[in-house]
Amino acid sequence: MNTKQIVTGLARGVVKVAVAAIVIFLIYKYAVRFYDFGKNVFGAPAMEEGEGTEVTVAIVEGKSVKEIGRILQDKGLIKDARLFYFQELLSGEHGKLKPGIYTLNTNMTPKEIIQALAAGNEADLYGGGEDGDWGGSSPVGYDADDEPEDGDTNGEE
């Protein structure tokens, strides 16, 4: 065996060890990420402990789960709208979220929020409060473009 063969053999060995170390590092890195993601999907905590803060949220018919997640994230009710999408997808309430006006609290877990949105709310999205007025501001998720015009049944007969 000459020196060139020994050096080549050692170089191949070093490359194999380096590739194996990189593969092991990547497996570990992504395993930790997926574990954290799964932990958050199935056991995400509330944004606040204790009494929390009540937040009124309006979910207009036709909003996707991703849009609802963004609304809830913007109001400080959930940490991550993308995570909320998977929480709803994997929950027993998948596809059951209903439009309505909800009073939610920052001490609610995402699971509790999903259950509340699936239970529904009898509030009229277009009428506002009892006097038909929102008190100067529209609830979250309500868009003036969603307001039905006179004679418009908004898709209902």
Coordinates of C-alpha atoms in Angstrom, one line a residue:
M1 CA 0.0 0.0 0.0
N2 CA 1.5 3.3 -1.0
T3 CA 1.0 6.8 0.6
K4 CA -1.5 7.9 -2.1
Q5 CA -3.8 5.0 -1.3
I6 CA -3.6 5.7 2.5
V7 CA -4.4 9.4 2.0
T8 CA -7.3 8.6 -0.3
G9 CA -8.7 6.0 2.1
L10 CA -8.5 8.5 5.0
A11 CA -10.1 11.2 2.9
R12 CA -13.0 8.9 2.0
G13 CA -13.4 8.0 5.7
V14 CA -13.4 11.6 6.8
V15 CA -16.0 12.5 4.1
K16 CA -18.3 9.5 5.2
V17 CA -18.0 10.6 8.9
A18 CA -18.8 14.2 7.9
V19 CA -21.8 13.2 5.8
A20 CA -23.1 10.9 8.6
A21 CA -22.7 13.8 11.2
I22 CA -24.6 16.2 9.0
V23 CA -27.4 13.7 8.4
I24 CA -27.6 13.0 12.2
F25 CA -27.7 16.7 12.9
L26 CA -30.5 17.3 10.4
I27 CA -32.5 14.4 11.7
Y28 CA -32.2 15.7 15.2
K29 CA -33.0 19.3 14.2
Y30 CA -36.1 18.4 12.4
A31 CA -37.2 15.9 15.0
V32 CA -37.1 18.6 17.6
R33 CA -39.1 21.0 15.3
F34 CA -41.7 18.3 14.6
Y35 CA -42.0 17.5 18.3
D36 CA -42.5 21.1 19.2
F37 CA -45.0 21.5 16.4
G38 CA -47.0 18.4 17.6
K39 CA -46.8 19.5 21.2
N40 CA -48.3 22.9 20.2
V41 CA -51.0 21.4 18.0
F42 CA -52.3 19.1 20.7
G43 CA -51.4 21.1 23.9
A44 CA -51.1 24.8 23.1
P45 CA -51.6 26.9 26.1
A46 CA -53.8 30.0 26.4
M47 CA -52.2 33.3 25.6
E48 CA -52.7 34.5 29.2
E49 CA -53.3 32.8 32.5
G50 CA -55.8 33.9 35.1
E51 CA -58.7 36.1 34.2
G52 CA -57.4 37.1 30.7
T53 CA -59.0 39.7 28.6
E54 CA -62.4 39.4 26.8
V55 CA -62.3 40.1 23.1
T56 CA -65.3 40.3 20.7
V57 CA -64.7 38.7 17.4
A58 CA -67.1 38.5 14.4
I59 CA -66.6 35.6 12.0
V60 CA -68.4 36.4 8.7
E61 CA -69.8 33.5 6.7
G62 CA -67.3 32.3 4.1
K63 CA -64.2 33.0 6.1
S64 CA -61.6 30.1 5.7
V65 CA -60.0 28.6 8.8
K66 CA -56.7 30.3 7.8
E67 CA -58.5 33.7 7.7
I68 CA -60.2 33.0 11.0
G69 CA -56.8 32.1 12.4
R70 CA -55.3 35.4 11.2
I71 CA -58.2 37.3 12.9
L72 CA -57.7 35.5 16.2
Q73 CA -53.9 36.0 16.0
D74 CA -54.4 39.8 15.3
K75 CA -56.6 40.0 18.3
G76 CA -54.1 38.2 20.6
L77 CA -56.2 35.2 21.1
I78 CA -53.8 32.7 19.6
K79 CA -50.1 32.6 19.0
D80 CA -49.9 31.4 15.4
A81 CA -52.6 31.4 12.7
R82 CA -50.9 28.6 10.7
L83 CA -50.8 26.4 13.8
F84 CA -54.5 27.2 14.4
Y85 CA -55.2 25.8 10.9
F86 CA -53.7 22.4 11.9
Q87 CA -55.3 22.5 15.3
E88 CA -58.7 22.9 13.7
L89 CA -57.9 20.3 11.0
L90 CA -56.9 17.7 13.6
S91 CA -59.7 18.5 16.0
G92 CA -63.0 16.8 16.4
E93 CA -64.6 20.1 15.2
H94 CA -63.0 20.1 11.8
G95 CA -65.2 21.8 9.2
K96 CA -67.8 22.9 11.9
L97 CA -66.7 26.5 12.6
K98 CA -69.8 28.7 12.4
P99 CA -70.1 32.4 11.6
G100 CA -71.2 34.7 14.4
I101 CA -70.2 37.2 17.0
Y102 CA -68.2 35.6 19.8
T103 CA -66.9 36.9 23.1
L104 CA -63.7 35.0 23.6
N105 CA -61.0 35.4 26.2
T106 CA -57.2 35.4 26.1
N107 CA -57.2 32.8 28.8
M108 CA -58.9 30.3 26.4
T109 CA -56.8 27.6 24.8
P110 CA -57.0 27.2 21.0
K111 CA -58.9 24.0 21.6
E112 CA -61.5 25.9 23.7
I113 CA -61.7 28.6 21.0
I114 CA -62.3 26.0 18.3
Q115 CA -65.1 24.5 20.4
A116 CA -66.7 27.9 21.0
L117 CA -66.6 28.7 17.2
A118 CA -68.0 25.2 16.4
A119 CA -70.8 25.7 18.9
G120 CA -71.9 28.8 17.1
N121 CA -73.6 32.0 18.1
E122 CA -77.0 33.3 17.5
A123 CA -75.9 36.9 17.0
D124 CA -76.9 38.7 13.8
L125 CA -73.7 39.6 11.9
Y126 CA -75.4 42.5 10.0
G127 CA -77.6 44.0 12.7
G128 CA -75.0 44.9 15.2
G129 CA -76.2 45.2 18.8
E130 CA -79.9 45.4 19.8
D131 CA -80.2 48.9 18.3
G132 CA -78.3 47.8 15.1
D133 CA -75.2 49.9 16.0
W134 CA -71.7 48.6 16.6
G135 CA -70.9 51.5 18.9
G136 CA -68.6 53.3 16.4
S137 CA -66.5 50.3 15.4
S138 CA -67.1 47.1 13.6
P139 CA -66.1 43.8 15.3
V140 CA -63.1 41.9 14.0
G141 CA -63.8 40.0 10.8
Y142 CA -66.7 42.3 9.8
D143 CA -66.2 44.2 6.6
A144 CA -68.4 46.9 5.3
D145 CA -68.4 45.2 1.9
D146 CA -70.1 42.3 3.6
E147 CA -73.1 44.5 4.5
P148 CA -76.2 43.3 2.5
E149 CA -77.9 46.0 0.4
D150 CA -81.6 46.6 0.6
G151 CA -83.4 43.7 -0.9
D152 CA -80.3 41.6 -0.9
T153 CA -80.9 38.3 0.8
N154 CA -77.1 37.6 1.0
G155 CA -77.6 34.3 -0.8
E156 CA -80.6 33.2 1.3
E157 CA -84.1 32.8 -0.1

